[in-house]
Coordinates of N, CA and C in Angstrom, one line a residue:
X1 N 100.2 149.0 103.4 CA 99.5 147.8 103.5 C 98.8 147.6 104.6
X2 N 97.6 147.1 104.4 CA 96.7 146.7 105.5 C 95.9 145.5 105.2
X3 N 95.3 144.9 106.1 CA 94.5 143.6 105.8 C 93.6 143.6 104.6
X4 N 92.8 144.9 104.6 CA 91.9 144.9 103.6 C 92.4 145.1 102.1
X5 N 93.6 145.5 101.9 CA 94.0 145.6 100.6 C 95.3 144.8 100.2
X6 N 95.8 144.1 101.3 CA 96.9 143.1 101.1 C 96.7 141.9 100.4
X7 N 97.4 141.5 99.2 CA 97.2 140.3 98.7 C 98.4 139.4 99.1
X8 N 98.3 138.5 100.0 CA 99.5 137.6 100.4 C 99.5 136.3 99.7
X9 N 100.8 136.0 99.1 CA 101.1 134.7 98.7 C 102.4 134.1 99.0
X10 N 102.5 132.7 98.7 CA 103.8 132.1 99.2 C 104.4 131.7 97.9
X11 N 105.6 132.2 97.6 CA 106.5 131.6 96.3 C 107.6 130.9 96.7
X12 N 107.9 129.8 95.9 CA 109.2 129.1 96.1 C 110.3 130.1 96.0
X13 N 111.4 129.6 96.6 CA 112.6 130.7 96.8 C 113.6 130.2 95.9
X14 N 113.3 130.7 94.5 CA 114.6 130.2 93.5 C 115.7 131.5 93.7
X15 N 116.6 131.5 92.8 CA 117.8 132.4 93.0 C 117.4 133.9 92.8
X16 N 116.4 134.2 92.0 CA 115.9 135.6 91.9 C 115.2 136.0 93.1
X17 N 114.2 135.3 93.6 CA 113.5 135.4 95.0 C 114.5 135.4 96.0
X18 N 115.7 134.6 96.0 CA 116.4 134.6 97.1 C 117.3 135.9 97.4
X19 N 117.6 136.5 96.3 CA 118.3 137.7 96.1 C 117.4 138.9 96.8
X20 N 116.2 139.0 96.4 CA 115.2 139.8 97.0 C 114.9 139.6 98.5
X21 N 114.6 138.2 98.7 CA 114.5 138.0 100.4 C 115.7 138.5 101.0
X22 N 117.0 138.2 100.8 CA 118.1 138.5 101.6 C 118.1 140.1 101.6
X23 N 117.7 140.8 100.5 CA 117.7 142.2 100.5 C 116.6 142.7 101.6
X24 N 115.5 142.1 101.6 CA 114.5 142.5 102.5 C 114.9 142.2 104.0
X25 N 115.5 141.1 104.1 CA 115.9 140.8 105.5 C 116.9 141.7 106.0
X26 N 118.0 142.0 105.2 CA 119.0 142.8 105.7 C 118.6 144.3 105.8
X27 N 117.6 144.7 105.1 CA 117.4 146.3 105.1 C 116.1 146.5 106.2
X28 N 115.4 145.6 106.7 CA 114.3 145.8 107.5 C 113.9 144.7 108.4
X29 N 115.0 143.9 109.0 CA 114.6 142.8 110.0 C 116.2 142.8 110.6
X30 N 116.1 142.3 111.9 CA 117.4 142.1 112.6 C 117.8 140.7 112.3
X31 N 119.1 140.5 112.3 CA 119.6 139.0 111.9 C 119.0 138.2 113.0
X32 N 118.9 138.5 114.3 CA 118.4 137.5 115.3 C 116.9 137.1 114.9
X33 N 116.1 137.9 114.2 CA 114.8 137.7 113.8 C 114.7 136.6 112.7
X34 N 115.8 136.6 111.9 CA 115.9 135.7 110.7 C 116.9 134.4 110.9
X35 N 118.0 134.6 111.6 CA 118.9 133.6 111.5 C 119.2 133.1 113.0
X36 N 119.8 132.0 113.2 CA 120.3 131.5 114.5 C 121.4 132.6 115.0
X37 N 121.6 132.6 116.3 CA 122.7 133.4 116.8 C 124.1 133.0 116.4
X38 N 124.5 133.0 115.2 CA 125.7 132.5 114.5 C 126.9 133.6 114.9
X39 N 126.6 134.8 115.1 CA 127.6 135.8 115.7 C 126.8 136.6 116.6
X40 N 127.8 137.3 117.5 CA 127.2 138.1 118.7 C 126.4 139.3 118.1
X41 N 125.5 139.6 118.8 CA 124.6 140.8 118.6 C 123.4 140.5 117.4
X42 N 122.7 141.5 117.4 CA 121.5 141.2 116.4 C 121.7 141.8 115.0
X43 N 123.1 142.3 114.7 CA 123.4 142.8 113.5 C 123.7 141.8 112.4
X44 N 123.4 142.2 111.2 CA 123.9 141.3 110.1 C 125.3 141.2 109.7
X45 N 125.7 140.2 109.7 CA 127.2 139.8 109.3 C 127.2 139.1 108.2
X46 N 128.4 138.9 107.5 CA 128.7 138.0 106.2 C 128.4 136.8 106.6
X47 N 128.8 136.2 107.8 CA 128.3 134.9 108.2 C 126.8 134.6 108.2
X48 N 126.0 135.6 108.7 CA 124.6 135.4 108.8 C 124.0 135.5 107.4
X49 N 124.5 136.3 106.5 CA 124.0 136.4 105.1 C 124.2 135.1 104.4
X50 N 125.3 134.7 104.5 CA 125.8 133.5 103.9 C 125.0 132.3 104.5
X51 N 124.7 132.1 105.7 CA 123.8 131.1 106.3 C 122.4 131.3 105.7
X52 N 121.7 132.6 105.8 CA 120.6 132.5 105.1 C 120.4 132.0 103.7
X53 N 121.3 132.6 102.8 CA 121.4 132.0 101.5 C 121.5 130.4 101.3
X54 N 122.4 129.9 102.3 CA 122.6 128.4 102.2 C 121.3 127.8 102.6
X55 N 120.7 128.3 103.7 CA 119.5 127.7 104.3 C 118.3 127.6 103.2
X56 N 118.0 128.7 102.6 CA 117.1 128.6 101.5 C 117.4 127.7 100.3
X57 N 118.6 127.7 99.9 CA 119.0 126.6 98.9 C 118.9 125.3 99.3
X58 N 119.4 124.9 100.4 CA 119.0 123.6 101.2 C 117.7 123.0 101.1
X59 N 116.8 124.0 101.4 CA 115.2 123.7 101.5 C 114.4 123.6 100.2
X60 N 115.3 124.0 99.2 CA 114.6 123.8 97.9 C 113.9 122.4 97.4
X61 N 114.4 121.3 97.9 CA 114.0 120.1 97.5 C 112.8 119.8 98.5
X62 N 112.3 120.6 99.4 CA 111.2 120.4 100.1 C 111.2 119.4 101.1
X63 N 110.2 119.1 101.7 CA 110.0 118.1 102.8 C 110.7 116.7 102.4
X64 N 110.7 116.5 101.1 CA 111.4 115.0 100.7 C 112.8 114.9 100.5
X65 N 113.4 116.3 100.6 CA 114.9 116.4 100.4 C 115.7 116.1 101.4
X66 N 116.9 116.3 101.5 CA 117.8 116.1 102.7 C 117.6 116.9 103.8
X67 N 117.2 118.1 103.7 CA 116.9 119.1 104.8 C 115.5 118.6 105.6
X68 N 114.6 118.0 104.8 CA 113.4 117.7 105.4 C 112.5 119.2 105.7
X69 N 112.7 120.1 104.8 CA 112.4 121.3 105.1 C 111.9 122.1 103.9
X70 N 110.9 122.9 103.7 CA 110.4 123.7 102.7 C 110.3 124.9 103.0
X71 N 110.8 126.2 102.2 CA 110.6 127.6 102.6 C 109.9 128.2 101.3
X72 N 109.2 129.3 101.8 CA 108.7 130.2 100.7 C 108.8 131.5 101.0
X73 N 109.0 132.3 100.2 CA 108.8 133.9 100.4 C 107.5 134.2 100.5
X74 N 107.3 135.1 101.4 CA 106.0 135.7 101.8 C 105.9 137.1 100.8
X75 N 105.0 137.1 99.9 CA 104.8 138.1 98.9 C 103.5 139.0 99.1
X76 N 103.7 140.2 99.4 CA 102.5 141.0 99.5 C 102.4 142.1 98.6
X77 N 101.3 142.2 97.7 CA 101.2 143.2 96.5 C 102.6 143.1 95.8
X78 N 103.1 142.0 95.3 CA 104.3 141.9 94.6 C 105.7 142.1 95.2
X79 N 105.7 142.5 96.7 CA 107.0 142.7 97.3 C 107.1 141.5 98.3
X80 N 108.4 141.2 98.3 CA 108.8 140.2 99.2 C 109.0 140.9 100.6
X81 N 108.3 140.2 101.6 CA 108.2 140.9 102.8 C 108.7 139.9 104.1
X82 N 109.1 138.6 103.7 CA 109.5 137.8 104.8 C 109.6 136.3 104.2
X83 N 109.7 135.3 105.1 CA 109.6 133.8 104.8 C 108.8 133.2 105.8
X84 N 108.4 132.0 105.3 CA 107.6 131.0 106.1 C 108.1 129.8 105.8
X85 N 108.0 128.7 106.6 CA 108.7 127.3 106.4 C 107.9 126.3 106.9
X86 N 108.0 125.1 106.5 CA 107.5 123.9 107.1 C 108.6 123.0 107.2
X87 N 108.8 122.1 108.4 CA 109.9 121.4 108.5 C 109.3 120.0 109.2
X88 N 110.0 118.9 108.7 CA 109.6 117.5 109.5 C 109.9 117.7 110.8
X89 N 109.2 116.9 111.8 CA 109.5 117.1 113.2 C 110.1 115.7 113.6
X90 N 110.0 114.7 112.7 CA 110.2 113.2 113.2 C 109.1 112.5 113.7
X91 N 108.0 113.2 113.9 CA 106.7 112.5 114.0 C 106.0 112.4 112.7
X92 N 105.7 111.4 112.3 CA 104.9 111.1 111.1 C 103.6 112.0 111.0
X93 N 103.4 112.8 109.9 CA 102.3 113.6 109.8 C 102.4 115.0 110.6
X94 N 103.4 115.0 111.3 CA 103.5 116.4 112.1 C 104.6 117.3 111.6
X95 N 104.3 118.6 111.3 CA 105.2 119.5 110.7 C 105.3 120.7 111.5
X96 N 106.5 121.4 111.6 CA 106.6 122.7 112.3 C 106.9 123.8 111.3
X97 N 106.2 124.8 111.8 CA 106.3 126.1 110.9 C 106.9 127.3 111.6
X98 N 107.4 128.1 111.0 CA 108.0 129.4 111.3 C 107.9 130.4 110.3
X99 N 108.1 131.6 110.8 CA 107.9 132.9 110.0 C 108.9 133.9 110.5
X100 N 109.2 134.7 109.6 CA 109.7 136.2 110.1 C 109.2 137.2 108.8
X101 N 108.8 138.3 109.3 CA 108.4 139.3 108.4 C 109.2 140.7 108.6
X102 N 109.4 141.6 107.6 CA 110.2 142.9 107.7 C 109.2 143.6 108.7
X103 N 110.0 144.6 109.5 CA 109.3 145.4 110.4 C 108.0 146.2 109.8
X104 N 108.2 146.7 108.5 CA 107.2 147.6 108.1 C 105.7 146.9 107.7
X105 N 105.8 145.5 107.8 CA 104.5 144.9 107.5 C 104.1 144.2 108.8
X106 N 104.5 144.5 109.8 CA 104.1 143.7 111.2 C 102.9 144.5 111.4
X107 N 102.0 143.8 112.2 CA 100.8 144.4 112.8 C 99.7 144.8 111.7
X108 N 99.8 144.2 110.6 CA 98.8 144.4 109.5 C 98.1 143.2 109.1
X109 N 98.3 142.0 109.9 CA 97.6 140.8 109.5 C 98.3 139.9 108.5
X110 N 99.5 140.5 108.0 CA 100.3 139.8 107.1 C 100.7 138.4 107.6
X111 N 101.2 138.3 108.8 CA 101.7 137.0 109.4 C 100.6 136.0 109.6
X112 N 99.4 136.5 109.9 CA 98.2 135.7 110.0 C 97.7 135.0 108.7
X113 N 97.7 135.8 107.6 CA 97.4 135.4 106.2 C 98.4 134.4 105.8
X114 N 99.7 134.7 106.1 CA 100.8 133.9 105.6 C 100.8 132.5 106.3
X115 N 100.6 132.6 107.6 CA 100.4 131.2 108.4 C 99.2 130.4 107.9
X116 N 98.1 131.1 107.6 CA 97.0 130.5 107.0 C 97.3 129.8 105.9
X117 N 98.0 130.4 104.8 CA 98.3 129.9 103.7 C 99.3 128.5 103.9
X118 N 100.4 128.6 104.7 CA 101.2 127.5 105.0 C 100.5 126.4 105.7
X119 N 99.3 126.7 106.5 CA 98.5 125.5 106.8 C 97.8 124.9 105.8
X120 N 97.4 125.7 104.9 CA 96.8 125.0 103.5 C 97.8 124.1 103.0
X121 N 99.0 124.7 102.7 CA 100.0 123.7 102.2 C 100.2 122.5 102.8
X122 N 100.3 122.6 104.2 CA 100.7 121.4 105.1 C 99.5 120.5 104.8
X123 N 98.0 120.9 104.8 CA 97.2 119.8 104.5 C 97.3 119.3 103.1
X124 N 97.7 120.1 102.1 CA 97.8 119.4 100.9 C 99.1 118.4 100.8
X125 N 99.9 118.6 101.8 CA 101.2 117.7 101.9 C 100.8 116.6 102.8
X126 N 99.6 116.3 103.3 CA 99.2 115.2 104.2 C 99.4 115.4 105.6
X127 N 99.7 116.5 106.1 CA 100.0 116.7 107.5 C 98.8 116.6 108.4
X128 N 98.9 116.1 109.5 CA 97.7 116.1 110.4 C 97.8 117.2 111.5
X129 N 99.2 117.5 111.8 CA 99.3 118.6 112.8 C 100.5 119.7 112.3
X130 N 100.5 120.7 112.6 CA 101.4 121.9 112.4 C 101.8 122.5 113.7
X131 N 103.0 122.4 114.2 CA 103.5 122.9 115.6 C 104.3 124.4 115.2
X132 N 104.2 125.1 116.1 CA 105.0 126.4 116.0 C 105.5 126.8 117.5
X133 N 106.6 127.5 117.5 CA 107.2 127.8 118.7 C 107.5 129.3 118.6
X134 N 107.2 130.0 119.8 CA 107.7 131.3 119.9 C 108.1 131.7 121.3
X135 N 108.8 132.7 121.5 CA 109.1 133.4 122.8 C 107.9 133.8 123.5
X136 N 108.0 133.7 124.9 CA 107.1 134.3 125.8 C 106.8 135.6 125.6
X137 N 108.0 136.3 125.1 CA 107.8 137.9 124.9 C 106.9 138.2 123.7
X138 N 106.9 137.3 122.7 CA 106.4 137.6 121.4 C 104.9 137.4 121.5
X139 N 104.3 138.5 122.0 CA 102.8 138.4 122.1 C 102.1 138.4 120.9
X140 N 102.7 139.3 119.8 CA 102.2 139.2 118.5 C 102.0 137.9 117.9
X141 N 103.0 137.3 118.0 CA 103.1 135.9 117.4 C 102.0 134.8 118.2
X142 N 101.9 135.1 119.4 CA 100.9 134.3 120.1 C 99.5 134.7 119.7
X143 N 99.3 136.0 119.6 CA 97.9 136.3 119.0 C 97.7 135.6 117.6
X144 N 98.6 135.7 116.8 CA 98.6 135.1 115.3 C 98.0 133.5 115.5
X145 N 99.0 132.8 116.3 CA 98.5 131.5 116.6 C 97.1 131.3 117.2
X146 N 96.8 132.0 118.2 CA 95.5 131.9 118.7 C 94.4 132.3 117.7
X147 N 94.7 133.2 117.0 CA 93.6 133.6 116.0 C 93.4 132.6 114.9
X148 N 94.4 131.7 114.7 CA 94.3 130.6 113.8 C 93.9 129.2 114.5
X149 N 93.5 129.3 115.8 CA 93.0 128.2 116.6 C 94.2 127.1 116.8
X150 N 95.3 127.7 117.1 CA 96.4 126.9 117.5 C 96.2 126.6 119.2
X151 N 96.4 125.4 119.5 CA 96.3 125.2 120.9 C 97.8 125.5 121.5
X152 N 97.7 126.5 122.6 CA 98.9 127.1 123.0 C 99.3 126.5 124.3
X153 N 100.5 126.1 124.6 CA 100.9 125.6 125.9 C 102.2 126.2 126.3
X154 N 102.5 126.5 127.5 CA 103.8 127.1 128.0 C 104.4 126.1 128.7
X155 N 105.6 125.9 128.4 CA 106.7 124.8 129.0 C 106.9 125.3 130.5
X156 N 107.1 124.3 131.3 CA 107.6 124.9 132.6 C 108.4 126.0 133.0
X157 N 109.5 126.3 132.3 CA 110.3 127.4 132.3 C 109.8 128.7 131.8
X158 N 108.7 128.6 131.1 CA 107.9 129.8 130.6 C 108.7 130.7 129.5
X159 N 109.8 130.3 129.1 CA 110.5 131.0 128.0 C 110.0 130.9 126.8
X160 N 109.5 129.6 126.4 CA 109.1 129.3 125.0 C 107.7 128.9 125.0
X161 N 106.8 129.4 124.2 CA 105.4 129.0 123.9 C 105.5 128.0 122.7
X162 N 104.7 127.2 122.9 CA 104.4 126.0 122.0 C 102.9 126.0 121.5
X163 N 102.7 126.0 120.2 CA 101.5 126.1 119.6 C 101.1 124.8 118.6
X164 N 100.0 124.2 118.9 CA 99.6 123.0 117.9 C 98.5 123.2 117.2
X165 N 98.5 123.0 116.0 CA 97.1 123.1 115.2 C 97.1 121.7 114.5
X166 N 95.7 121.4 114.8 CA 95.3 120.0 114.3 C 94.5 120.3 112.8
X167 N 95.0 119.5 111.8 CA 94.6 119.7 110.5 C 93.5 118.7 110.3
X168 N 92.3 119.4 110.0 CA 91.0 118.4 109.8 C 91.2 117.9 108.3
X169 N 90.9 116.7 108.1 CA 90.9 116.3 106.7 C 89.8 117.0 105.8
X170 N 90.2 117.2 104.6 CA 89.4 118.0 103.6 C 88.2 117.2 103.4
X171 N 86.9 118.1 103.3 CA 85.8 117.3 103.1 C 85.7 116.5 101.6
X172 N 85.3 115.4 101.8 CA 85.2 114.5 100.5 C 83.7 114.8 99.8
X173 N 83.9 115.0 98.5 CA 82.8 115.3 97.7 C 82.2 114.1 97.0

């Protein structure tokens, strides 16, 4: 897969997609890349797999549901390769995004295409801003955010990078 041949789409996470998403995560991503640090170490455990399933099930009702969050599977050439999300921030019209991808698709522009697609979804949902966080060490994520015109700021402690993307209203015809 590369930029020129990849077809990236975002699909809702129903039960069938969720099984494929979990399989992709446990076979080609560390648990720390996908879930909160529920258990020590980066390895997959029953608790982390259970959390991943429950998380995507909670998010099925989207931004208006109890979780205030929507998730999609990232699909490349009919293969599930990760997940992207939009989450309410508590500020009207501002959403937060996040993404994880399996190792074998990284560095191929897939993340950029998936975030670009989630920005389109955010616009359709009426958002005026999308925020993203990453670690100071994650230079690949920082490059993706910069390439999409996120304004990047570094907090005082330097451990976490914040990105903010302003959504311009769609042109009126």
